[in-house]
Coordinates of C-alpha atoms in Angstrom, one line a residue:
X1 CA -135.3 -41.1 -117.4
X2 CA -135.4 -44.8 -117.9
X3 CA -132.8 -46.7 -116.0
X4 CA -131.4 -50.1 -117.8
X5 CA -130.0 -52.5 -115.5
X6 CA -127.6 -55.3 -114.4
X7 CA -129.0 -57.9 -111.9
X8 CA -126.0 -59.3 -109.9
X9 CA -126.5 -61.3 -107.0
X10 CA -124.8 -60.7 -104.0
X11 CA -124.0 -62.6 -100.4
X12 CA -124.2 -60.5 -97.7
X13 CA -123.0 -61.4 -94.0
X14 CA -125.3 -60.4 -91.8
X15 CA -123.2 -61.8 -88.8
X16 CA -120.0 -64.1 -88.5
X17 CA -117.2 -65.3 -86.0
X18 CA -116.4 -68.1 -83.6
X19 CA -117.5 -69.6 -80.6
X20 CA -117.2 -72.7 -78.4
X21 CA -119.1 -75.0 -76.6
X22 CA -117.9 -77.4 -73.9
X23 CA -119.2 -81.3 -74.0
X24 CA -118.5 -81.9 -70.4
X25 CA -120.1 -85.9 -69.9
X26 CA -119.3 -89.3 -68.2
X27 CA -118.2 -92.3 -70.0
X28 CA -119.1 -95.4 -68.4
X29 CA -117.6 -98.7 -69.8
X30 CA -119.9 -101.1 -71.7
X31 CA -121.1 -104.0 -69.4
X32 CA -119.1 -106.7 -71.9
X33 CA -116.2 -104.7 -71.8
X34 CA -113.4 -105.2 -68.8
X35 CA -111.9 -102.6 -66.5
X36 CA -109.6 -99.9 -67.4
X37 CA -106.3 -100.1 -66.4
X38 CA -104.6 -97.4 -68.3
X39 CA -105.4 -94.8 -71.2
X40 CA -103.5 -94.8 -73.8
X41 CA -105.4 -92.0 -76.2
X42 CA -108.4 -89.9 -76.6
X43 CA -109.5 -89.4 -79.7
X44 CA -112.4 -86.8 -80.9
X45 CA -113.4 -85.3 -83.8
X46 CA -116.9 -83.4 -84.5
X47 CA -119.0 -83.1 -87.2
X48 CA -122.4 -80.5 -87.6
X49 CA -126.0 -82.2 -88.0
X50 CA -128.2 -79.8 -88.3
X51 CA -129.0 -75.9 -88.9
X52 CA -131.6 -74.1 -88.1
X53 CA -132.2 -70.1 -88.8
X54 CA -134.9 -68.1 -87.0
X55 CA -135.2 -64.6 -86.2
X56 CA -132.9 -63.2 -84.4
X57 CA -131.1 -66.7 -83.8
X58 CA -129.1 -69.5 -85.5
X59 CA -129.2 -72.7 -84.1
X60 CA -125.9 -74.9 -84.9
X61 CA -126.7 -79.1 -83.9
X62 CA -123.5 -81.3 -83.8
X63 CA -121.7 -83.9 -82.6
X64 CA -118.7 -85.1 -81.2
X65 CA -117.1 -88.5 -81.8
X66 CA -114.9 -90.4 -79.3
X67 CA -112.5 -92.8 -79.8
X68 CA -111.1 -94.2 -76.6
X69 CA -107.9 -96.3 -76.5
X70 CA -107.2 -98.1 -73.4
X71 CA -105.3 -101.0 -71.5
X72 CA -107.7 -103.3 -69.8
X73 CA -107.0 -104.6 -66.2
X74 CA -106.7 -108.2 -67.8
X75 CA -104.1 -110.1 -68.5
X76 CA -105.4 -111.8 -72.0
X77 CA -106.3 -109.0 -73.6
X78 CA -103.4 -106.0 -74.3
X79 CA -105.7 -103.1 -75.5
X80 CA -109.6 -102.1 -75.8
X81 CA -111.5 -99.7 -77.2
X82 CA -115.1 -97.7 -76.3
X83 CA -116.4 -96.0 -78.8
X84 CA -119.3 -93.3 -78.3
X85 CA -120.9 -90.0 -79.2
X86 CA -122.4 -87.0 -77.5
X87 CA -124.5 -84.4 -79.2
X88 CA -124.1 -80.3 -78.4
X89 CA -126.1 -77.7 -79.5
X90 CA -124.8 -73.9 -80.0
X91 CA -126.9 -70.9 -80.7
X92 CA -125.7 -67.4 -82.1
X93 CA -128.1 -64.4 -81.3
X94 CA -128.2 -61.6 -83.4
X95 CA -130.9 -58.6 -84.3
X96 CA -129.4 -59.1 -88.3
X97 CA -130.5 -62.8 -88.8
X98 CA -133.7 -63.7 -90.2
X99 CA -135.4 -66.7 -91.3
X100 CA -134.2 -66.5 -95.3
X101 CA -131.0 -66.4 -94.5
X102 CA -128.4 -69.4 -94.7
X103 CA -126.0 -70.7 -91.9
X104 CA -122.9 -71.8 -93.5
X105 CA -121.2 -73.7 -90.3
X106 CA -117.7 -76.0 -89.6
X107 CA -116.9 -77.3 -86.4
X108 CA -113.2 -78.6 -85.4
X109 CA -112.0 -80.1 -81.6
X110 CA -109.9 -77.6 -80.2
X111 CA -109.1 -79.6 -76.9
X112 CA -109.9 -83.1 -75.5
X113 CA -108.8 -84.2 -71.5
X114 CA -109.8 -87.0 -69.6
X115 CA -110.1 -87.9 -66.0
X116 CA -110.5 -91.5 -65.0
X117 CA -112.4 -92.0 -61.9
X118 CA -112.3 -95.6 -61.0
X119 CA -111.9 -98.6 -64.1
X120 CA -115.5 -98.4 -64.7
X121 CA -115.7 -94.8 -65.3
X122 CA -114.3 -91.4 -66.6
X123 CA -114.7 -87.8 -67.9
X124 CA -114.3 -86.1 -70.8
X125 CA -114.1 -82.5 -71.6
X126 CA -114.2 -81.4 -74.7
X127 CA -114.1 -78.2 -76.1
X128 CA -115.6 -77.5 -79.2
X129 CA -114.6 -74.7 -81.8
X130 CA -117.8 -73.5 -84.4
X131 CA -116.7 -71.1 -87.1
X132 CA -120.5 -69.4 -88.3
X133 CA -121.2 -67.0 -90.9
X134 CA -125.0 -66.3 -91.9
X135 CA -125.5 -65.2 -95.1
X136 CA -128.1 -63.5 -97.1
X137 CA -128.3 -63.9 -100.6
X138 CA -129.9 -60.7 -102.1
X139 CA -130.4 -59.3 -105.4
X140 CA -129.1 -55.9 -106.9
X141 CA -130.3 -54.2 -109.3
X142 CA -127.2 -51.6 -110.6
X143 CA -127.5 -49.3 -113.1
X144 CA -125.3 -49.2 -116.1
X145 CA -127.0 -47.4 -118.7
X146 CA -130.2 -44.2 -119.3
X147 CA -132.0 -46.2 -121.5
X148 CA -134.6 -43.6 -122.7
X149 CA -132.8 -40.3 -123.0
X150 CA -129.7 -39.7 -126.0
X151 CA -128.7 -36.4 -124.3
X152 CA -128.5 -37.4 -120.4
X153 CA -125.3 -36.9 -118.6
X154 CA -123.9 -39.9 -117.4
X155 CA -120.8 -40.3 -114.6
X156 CA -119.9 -44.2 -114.1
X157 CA -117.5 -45.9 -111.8
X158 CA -116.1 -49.1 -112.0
X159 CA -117.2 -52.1 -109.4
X160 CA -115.8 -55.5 -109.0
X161 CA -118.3 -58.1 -107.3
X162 CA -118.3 -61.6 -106.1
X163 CA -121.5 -62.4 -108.0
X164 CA -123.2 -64.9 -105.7
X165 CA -123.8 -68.5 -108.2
X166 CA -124.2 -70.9 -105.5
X167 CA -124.5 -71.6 -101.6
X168 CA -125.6 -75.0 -100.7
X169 CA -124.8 -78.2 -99.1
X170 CA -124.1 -81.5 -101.0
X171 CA -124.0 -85.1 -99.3
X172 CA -122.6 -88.2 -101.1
X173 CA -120.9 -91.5 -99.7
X174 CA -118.5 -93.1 -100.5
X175 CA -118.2 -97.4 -100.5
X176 CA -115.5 -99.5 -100.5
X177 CA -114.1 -102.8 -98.7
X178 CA -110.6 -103.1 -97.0
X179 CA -109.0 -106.4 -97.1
X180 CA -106.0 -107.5 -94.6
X181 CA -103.0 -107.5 -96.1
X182 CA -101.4 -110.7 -97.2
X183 CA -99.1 -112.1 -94.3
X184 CA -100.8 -110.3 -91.5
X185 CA -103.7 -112.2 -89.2
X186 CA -107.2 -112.4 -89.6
X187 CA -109.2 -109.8 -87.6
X188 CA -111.0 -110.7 -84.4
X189 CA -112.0 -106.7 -82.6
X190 CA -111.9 -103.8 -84.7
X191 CA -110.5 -101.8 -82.2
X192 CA -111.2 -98.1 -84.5
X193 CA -111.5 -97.0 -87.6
X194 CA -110.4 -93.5 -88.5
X195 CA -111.3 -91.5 -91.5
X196 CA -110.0 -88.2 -93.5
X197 CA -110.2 -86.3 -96.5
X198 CA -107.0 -85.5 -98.6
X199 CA -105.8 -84.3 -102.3
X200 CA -109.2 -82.4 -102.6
X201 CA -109.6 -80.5 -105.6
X202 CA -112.5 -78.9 -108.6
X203 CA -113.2 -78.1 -111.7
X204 CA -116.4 -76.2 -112.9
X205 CA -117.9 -76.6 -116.2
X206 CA -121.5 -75.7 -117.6
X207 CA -124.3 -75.5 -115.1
X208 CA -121.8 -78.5 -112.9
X209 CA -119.0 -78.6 -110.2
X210 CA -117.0 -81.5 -110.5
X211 CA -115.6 -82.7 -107.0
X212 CA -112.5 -85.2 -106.4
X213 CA -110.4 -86.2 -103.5
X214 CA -109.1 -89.1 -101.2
X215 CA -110.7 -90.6 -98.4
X216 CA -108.3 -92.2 -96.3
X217 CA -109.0 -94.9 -93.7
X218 CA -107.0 -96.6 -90.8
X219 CA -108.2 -99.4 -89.0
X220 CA -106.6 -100.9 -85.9
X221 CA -107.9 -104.3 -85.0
X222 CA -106.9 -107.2 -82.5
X223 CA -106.3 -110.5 -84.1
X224 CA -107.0 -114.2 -82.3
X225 CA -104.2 -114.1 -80.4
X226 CA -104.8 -110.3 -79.0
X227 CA -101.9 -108.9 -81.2
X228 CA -102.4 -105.5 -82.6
X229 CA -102.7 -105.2 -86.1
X230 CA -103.4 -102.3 -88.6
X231 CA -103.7 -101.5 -92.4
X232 CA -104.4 -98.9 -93.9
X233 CA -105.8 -97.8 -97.6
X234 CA -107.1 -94.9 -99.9
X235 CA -110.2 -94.5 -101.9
X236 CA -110.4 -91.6 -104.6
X237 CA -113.6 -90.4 -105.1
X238 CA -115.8 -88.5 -108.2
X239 CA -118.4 -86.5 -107.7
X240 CA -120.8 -84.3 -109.5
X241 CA -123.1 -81.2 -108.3
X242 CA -125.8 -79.4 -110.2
X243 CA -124.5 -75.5 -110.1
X244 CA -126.9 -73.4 -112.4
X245 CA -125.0 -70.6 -114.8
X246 CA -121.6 -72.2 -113.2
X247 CA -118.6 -71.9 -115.8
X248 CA -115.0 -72.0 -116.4
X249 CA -114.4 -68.9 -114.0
X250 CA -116.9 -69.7 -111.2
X251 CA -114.8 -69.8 -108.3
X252 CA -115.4 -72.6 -105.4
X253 CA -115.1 -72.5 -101.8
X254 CA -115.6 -76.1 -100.5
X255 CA -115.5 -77.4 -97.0
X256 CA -115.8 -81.1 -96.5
X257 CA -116.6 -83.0 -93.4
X258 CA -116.6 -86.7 -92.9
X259 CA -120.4 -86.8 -91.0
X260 CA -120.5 -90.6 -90.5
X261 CA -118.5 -93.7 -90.6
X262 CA -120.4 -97.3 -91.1
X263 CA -118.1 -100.1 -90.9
X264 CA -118.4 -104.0 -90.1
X265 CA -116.4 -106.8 -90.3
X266 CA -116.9 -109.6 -93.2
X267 CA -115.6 -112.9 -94.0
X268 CA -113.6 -113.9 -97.1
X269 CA -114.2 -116.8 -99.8
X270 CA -112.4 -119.2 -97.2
X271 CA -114.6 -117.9 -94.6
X272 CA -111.7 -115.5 -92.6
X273 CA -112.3 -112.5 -90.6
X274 CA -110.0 -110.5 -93.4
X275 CA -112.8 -108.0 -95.0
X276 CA -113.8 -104.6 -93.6
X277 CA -116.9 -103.2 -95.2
X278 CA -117.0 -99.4 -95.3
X279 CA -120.1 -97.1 -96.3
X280 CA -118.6 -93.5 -95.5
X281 CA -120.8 -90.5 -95.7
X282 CA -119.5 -87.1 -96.0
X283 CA -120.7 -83.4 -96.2
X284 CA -119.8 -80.7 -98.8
X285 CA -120.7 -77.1 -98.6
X286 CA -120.0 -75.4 -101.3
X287 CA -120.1 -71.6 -102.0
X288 CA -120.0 -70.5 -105.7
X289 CA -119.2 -67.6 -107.0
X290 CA -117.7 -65.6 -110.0
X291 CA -116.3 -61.9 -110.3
X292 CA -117.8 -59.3 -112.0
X293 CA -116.9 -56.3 -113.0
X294 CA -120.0 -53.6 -113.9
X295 CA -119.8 -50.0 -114.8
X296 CA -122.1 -48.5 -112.4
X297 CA -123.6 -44.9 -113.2
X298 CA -123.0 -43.2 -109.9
X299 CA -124.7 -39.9 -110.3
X300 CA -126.5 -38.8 -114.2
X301 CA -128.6 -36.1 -114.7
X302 CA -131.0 -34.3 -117.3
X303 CA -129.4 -31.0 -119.2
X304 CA -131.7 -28.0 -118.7
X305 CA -133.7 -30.4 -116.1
X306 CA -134.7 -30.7 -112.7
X307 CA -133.4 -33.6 -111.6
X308 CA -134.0 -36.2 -108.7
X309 CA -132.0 -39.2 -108.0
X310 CA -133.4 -42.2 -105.9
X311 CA -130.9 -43.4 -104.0
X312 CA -130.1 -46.9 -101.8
X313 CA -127.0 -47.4 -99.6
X314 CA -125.9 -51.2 -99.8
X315 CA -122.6 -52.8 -98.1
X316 CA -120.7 -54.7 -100.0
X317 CA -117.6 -56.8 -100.3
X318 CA -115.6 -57.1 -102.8
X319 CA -113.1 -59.4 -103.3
X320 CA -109.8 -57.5 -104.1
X321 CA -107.4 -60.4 -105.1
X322 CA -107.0 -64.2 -104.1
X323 CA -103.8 -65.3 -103.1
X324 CA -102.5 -69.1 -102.6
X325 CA -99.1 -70.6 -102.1
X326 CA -98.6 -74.4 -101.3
X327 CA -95.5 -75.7 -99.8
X328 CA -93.8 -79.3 -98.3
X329 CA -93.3 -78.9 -95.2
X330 CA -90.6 -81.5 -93.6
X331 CA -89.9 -82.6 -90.0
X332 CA -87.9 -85.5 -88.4
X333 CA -89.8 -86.8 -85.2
X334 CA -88.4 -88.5 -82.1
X335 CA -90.1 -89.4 -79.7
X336 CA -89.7 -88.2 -76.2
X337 CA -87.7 -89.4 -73.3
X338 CA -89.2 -92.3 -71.8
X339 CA -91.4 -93.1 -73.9
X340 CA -91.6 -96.3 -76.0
X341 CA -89.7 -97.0 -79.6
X342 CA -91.4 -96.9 -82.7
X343 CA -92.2 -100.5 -84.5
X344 CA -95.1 -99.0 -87.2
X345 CA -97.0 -95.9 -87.4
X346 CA -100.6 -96.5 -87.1
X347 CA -101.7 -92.8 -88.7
X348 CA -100.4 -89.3 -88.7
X349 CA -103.6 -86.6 -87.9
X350 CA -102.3 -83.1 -89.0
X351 CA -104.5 -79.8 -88.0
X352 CA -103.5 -76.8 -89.7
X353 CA -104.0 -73.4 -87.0
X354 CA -103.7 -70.1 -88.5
X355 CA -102.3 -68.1 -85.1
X356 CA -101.4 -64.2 -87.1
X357 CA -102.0 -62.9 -90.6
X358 CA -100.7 -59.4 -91.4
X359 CA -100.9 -57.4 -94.9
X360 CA -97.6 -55.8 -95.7
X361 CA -96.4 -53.4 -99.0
X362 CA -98.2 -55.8 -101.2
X363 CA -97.7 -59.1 -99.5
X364 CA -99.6 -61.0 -96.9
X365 CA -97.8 -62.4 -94.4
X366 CA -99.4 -65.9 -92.8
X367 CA -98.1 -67.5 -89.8
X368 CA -99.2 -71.1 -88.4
X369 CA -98.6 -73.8 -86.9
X370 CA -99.5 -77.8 -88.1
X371 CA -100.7 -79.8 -85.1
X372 CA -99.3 -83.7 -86.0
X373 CA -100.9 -86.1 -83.7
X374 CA -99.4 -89.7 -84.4
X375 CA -100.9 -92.9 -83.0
X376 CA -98.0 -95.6 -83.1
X377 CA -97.5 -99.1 -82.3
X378 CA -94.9 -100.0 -79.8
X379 CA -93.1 -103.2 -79.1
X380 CA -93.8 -102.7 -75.2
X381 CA -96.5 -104.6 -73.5
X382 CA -96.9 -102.1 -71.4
X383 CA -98.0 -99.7 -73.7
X384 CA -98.5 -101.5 -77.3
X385 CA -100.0 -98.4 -78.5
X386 CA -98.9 -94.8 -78.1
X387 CA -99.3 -91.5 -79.1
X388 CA -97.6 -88.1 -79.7
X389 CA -98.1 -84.6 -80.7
X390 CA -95.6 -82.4 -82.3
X391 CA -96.0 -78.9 -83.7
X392 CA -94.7 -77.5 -86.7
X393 CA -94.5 -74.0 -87.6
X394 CA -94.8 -72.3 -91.1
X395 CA -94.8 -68.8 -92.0
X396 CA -95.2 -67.5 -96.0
X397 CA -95.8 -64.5 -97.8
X398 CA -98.2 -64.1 -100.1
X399 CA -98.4 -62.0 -103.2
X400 CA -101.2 -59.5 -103.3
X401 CA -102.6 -57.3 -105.7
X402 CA -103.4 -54.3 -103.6
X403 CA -101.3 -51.9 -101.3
X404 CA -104.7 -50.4 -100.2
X405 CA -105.4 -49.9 -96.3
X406 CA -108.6 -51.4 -94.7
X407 CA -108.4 -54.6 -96.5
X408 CA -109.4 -57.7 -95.2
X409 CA -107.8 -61.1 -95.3
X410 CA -109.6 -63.9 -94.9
X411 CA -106.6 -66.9 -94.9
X412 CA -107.7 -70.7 -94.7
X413 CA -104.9 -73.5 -94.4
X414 CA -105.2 -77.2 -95.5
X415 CA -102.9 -80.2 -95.3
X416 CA -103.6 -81.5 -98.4
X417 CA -101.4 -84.2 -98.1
X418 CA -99.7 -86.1 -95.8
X419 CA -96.8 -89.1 -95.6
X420 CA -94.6 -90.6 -93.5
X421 CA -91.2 -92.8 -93.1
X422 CA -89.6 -94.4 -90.6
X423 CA -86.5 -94.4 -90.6
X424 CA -84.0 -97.5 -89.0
X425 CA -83.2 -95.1 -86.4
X426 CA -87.3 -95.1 -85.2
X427 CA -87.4 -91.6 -86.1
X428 CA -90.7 -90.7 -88.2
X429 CA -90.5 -88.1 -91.0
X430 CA -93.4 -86.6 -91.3
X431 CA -94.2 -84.6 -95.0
X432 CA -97.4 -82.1 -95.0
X433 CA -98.1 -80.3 -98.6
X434 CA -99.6 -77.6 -97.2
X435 CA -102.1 -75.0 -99.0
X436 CA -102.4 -71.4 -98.2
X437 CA -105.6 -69.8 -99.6
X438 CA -107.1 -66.2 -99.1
X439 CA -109.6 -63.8 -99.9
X440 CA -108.7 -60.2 -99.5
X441 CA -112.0 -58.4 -99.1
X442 CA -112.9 -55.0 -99.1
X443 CA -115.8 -53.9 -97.5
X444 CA -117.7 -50.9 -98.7
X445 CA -121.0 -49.1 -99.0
X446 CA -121.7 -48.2 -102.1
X447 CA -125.1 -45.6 -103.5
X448 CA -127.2 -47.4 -105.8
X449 CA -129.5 -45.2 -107.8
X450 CA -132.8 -47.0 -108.4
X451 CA -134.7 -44.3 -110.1
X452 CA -134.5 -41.0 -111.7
X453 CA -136.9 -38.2 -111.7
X454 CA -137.1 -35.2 -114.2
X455 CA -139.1 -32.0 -114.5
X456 CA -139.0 -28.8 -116.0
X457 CA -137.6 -25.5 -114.4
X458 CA -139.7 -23.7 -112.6
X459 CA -138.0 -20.3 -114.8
X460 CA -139.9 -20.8 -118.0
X461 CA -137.9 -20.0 -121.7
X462 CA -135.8 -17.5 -119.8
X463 CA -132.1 -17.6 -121.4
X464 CA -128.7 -16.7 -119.8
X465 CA -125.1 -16.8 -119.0
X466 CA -124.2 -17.5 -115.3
X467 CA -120.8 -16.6 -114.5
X468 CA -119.0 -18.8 -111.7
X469 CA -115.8 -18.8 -109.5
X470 CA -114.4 -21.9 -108.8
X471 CA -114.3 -22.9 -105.2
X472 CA -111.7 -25.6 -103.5
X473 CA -112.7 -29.0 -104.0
X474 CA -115.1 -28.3 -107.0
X475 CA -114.8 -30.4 -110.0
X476 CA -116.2 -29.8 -113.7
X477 CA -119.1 -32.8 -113.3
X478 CA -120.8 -31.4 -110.3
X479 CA -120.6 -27.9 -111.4
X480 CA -122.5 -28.5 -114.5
X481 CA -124.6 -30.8 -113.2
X482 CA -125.7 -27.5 -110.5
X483 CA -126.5 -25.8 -113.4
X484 CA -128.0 -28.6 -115.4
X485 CA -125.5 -27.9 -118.7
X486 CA -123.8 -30.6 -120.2
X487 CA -120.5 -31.1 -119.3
X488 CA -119.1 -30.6 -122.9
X489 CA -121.1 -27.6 -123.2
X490 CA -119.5 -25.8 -120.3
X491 CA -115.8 -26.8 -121.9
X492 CA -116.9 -25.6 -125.2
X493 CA -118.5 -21.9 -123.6
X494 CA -115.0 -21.8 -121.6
X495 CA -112.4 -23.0 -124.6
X496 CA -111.3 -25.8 -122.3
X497 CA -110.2 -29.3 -123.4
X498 CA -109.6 -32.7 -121.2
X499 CA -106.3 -32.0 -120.2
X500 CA -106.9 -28.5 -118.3
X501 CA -107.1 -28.1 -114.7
X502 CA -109.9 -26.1 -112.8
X503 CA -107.8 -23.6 -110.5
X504 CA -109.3 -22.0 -107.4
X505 CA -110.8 -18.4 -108.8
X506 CA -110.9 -19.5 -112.5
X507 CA -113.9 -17.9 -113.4
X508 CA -116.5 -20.2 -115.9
X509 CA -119.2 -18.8 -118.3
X510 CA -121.5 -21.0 -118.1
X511 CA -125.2 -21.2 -120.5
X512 CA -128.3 -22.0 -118.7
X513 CA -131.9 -21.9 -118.2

């Protein structure tokens, strides 16, 4: 019997999780800066390098980006700045990896202190977060129909896949100038420049993923006179990704990251301080897939044959439904006793957490929390800069298309946007549209059947009529296919249509070899 079959191509994990890694390093100040009285804010984010996949091992390179804030012990200057890097290296050991596989890797700061050990020097540890998942892209082969053979029996089941179009890694840049503001001073010190990714969004079309979003950018600088300044802008971007046999259904899971910031300061026509020139590089990774839906033959066999199945057990997952809600979350902040009033927000960071996500009767329930970090200017000498964190919760329910146990959900939350006001009270209100997305997977083994054999009975042209007794938990297919009859043929010996039942002790005539 001559199998026809459907090629789908399939990821499968061979390991995933999370780890962390500590970057545990000494900051010394740069000889042509001065001493450091106080600090006012520790700012890191990190961003992966490089990937490497061996046997046995994956090897995730990164690197962490600091952004230090601080009062100098001078009494010309009101605020500094050092900014620096350190690299880290994690590795993930397990007997599943091999070399063709791919690493599909984010990293995120979960926590950032600082010890200052004299005004020259301090510490930072910083921990690290790296969520991993290798993946192997493999092809199946499924059977769907006996090709060869007008009278072989044939029992089929219905699979959904995720049919694996796409799992790569895209870097663009993006280029723009920032100009001060008419009415505020010309710059002097940038003192940082802070970058993020907002309003992300797709759209696939033949054999191309179409990519836009926001790239926002905050710079803080000190002017002649050592006043703090800051302005702000946001720069949509366009891009465009060769996907091969991508369509209107192929379905995108993209994770930016912003993997290096180029800035430097540039005069104008009358020869001012007043232009910031930004070349911004950032890193996509995209995973493309599409669902598909194949009638698998799950068991066949040749009447009046001997027949041999050739089996293969492959794990699978299978996406069962993909729920998404977006909501505006709203919060009035003040800040805390003692600390200094509000004259302008400098930038609002937001870090969505995912803390518990529970399926129930249909629904999945998400719980989280928004980190909001906000770096403010003050009218205090003392402390003209100064920062605050504030956490809000959310919980939703989602709608999901199964009630089925053992599911899966895999839930990823995203700030897609985020605003501010401030009111003439100094209290901020702070607006997050936040985006719930989720993949509920079910994970399965499923039989493939690669190839069937056939051969004659071993009890020549002898004719008969077996009579059976039907045992609990038999069923109509796999008692003809014991006696190699046709299914119809046993319901046509027995007077039998769809409808009826096989009872424990119904007795079956039924015509074999």
């Amino acid at each position: 019997m001559e199998l026809v079959k459907e090629n789908v191509k399939v990821n499968q994990v061979a390991c995933k999780g999370t780890s962390q890694v500590m970057v545990d390093e000494d900051i010394i100040v740069p000889d042509v800066k001065p001493d450091i009285l106080k600090i006012l804010q520790l700012d890191a984010v990190s961003c992966v390098t490089g990937k490497e996949v061996a046997n046995g091992k994956a090897t995730v390179n990164g690197r962490v980006d600091l952004k230090i804030l601080y009062i100098p012990d001078s009494d010309s200057e009101k605020i500094k700045s050092i900014i620096t890097s350190f690299d880290f290296v994690q590795k993930v050991d397990s007997q599943q990896i091999n070399e063709n596989m791919t690493a599909v890797v984010m990293s995120n700061v979960d926590k950032a202190e600082f010890t200052l050990l004299n005004s020259r020097k301090l510490r930072v540890k910083i921990m690290v977060g790296v969520d991993y998942e290798v993946i192997a892209a493999q092809n199946v082969e499924i059977a769907v129909e006996a090709g060869d053979s007008d009278s072989a029996e044939v029992l089929k089941e219905n699979v959904c896949l995720q049919n694996c179009i796409e799992l790569a890694e895209e870097e663009f840049s993006v280029k723009d100038s920032l100009e001060v503001p008419s009415g505020q001073t010309s710059i002097k010190e940038l003192l940082k420049v802070d970058v993020k990714i907002s309003d992300s969004e797709y759209k696939t079309v033949t054999d191309k993923i179409v990519v836009k979003g926001t790239v926002g950018v905050c710079v803080l600088y000190n002017d002649e006179n050592c006043e703090i300044q800051f302005m702000e802008m946001e720069i949509p971007f366009t891009e465009v990704f060769d996907c091969a046999d991508a369509g209107d259904d192929t379905i995108c899971d993209i994770d930016y990251c912003v993997s290096n910031v180029e800035y430097e300061v540039d005069e104008d026509n009358d020869g001012d301080r007043r232009i910031v020139l930004l070349d911004i590089t950032i890193n996509a990774q995209i995973k493309a897939t599409e669902n598909v839906s194949v009638d698998m033959i799950c068991d066949c066999y040749e009447p009046f044959m001997k027949t041999q199945l050739l089996k293969e057990e492959v794990e699978l997952e299978e996406i069962v439904s993909r729920p998404s809600t977006q909501n505006t979350l709203r919060e009035m902040l003040e800040t805390v006793s003692g600390a200094p009033g509000v004259s302008g927000v400098y930038d609002v960071i937001t870090k969505p957490c995912i803390t518990k996500t529970q399926l129930q009767r249909g629904k999945l329930l998400a719980e989280g929390k928004i980190e909001a970090y906000i770096l403010y200017l003050t009218d205090s000498n003392e402390s003209p800069v100064y920062s605050m964190k504030k956490e809000i919760p959310f919980s939703h329910l989602l709608e999901c298309d199964s009630t089925e146990e053992d599911l899966i959900p895999e839930v990823k939350a995203e700030v897609k946007h985020t605003s501010y006001n401030l009111n003439v009270a100094g209290e901020i209100e702070l607006r997050c549209i936040l985006a719930i997305n989720a993949n509920i997977i079910r994970r399965r083994k499923i039989e493939i059947i690669n190839d069937v054999v056939t051969e004659q009975p071993d009890n020549g042209d002898k004719k008969g009529i077996v009579i059976y007794f039907v045992q609990r938990g038999d069923n109509l297919w796999e008692i003809s296919k014991r006696y190699a009859v046709p299914r119809d043929e046993v319901m046509r010996f027995n007077n039998m249509g769809e409808a009826d039942k096989l009872e424990v002790g119904n007795r079956l005539f039924i015509p074999s070899l």
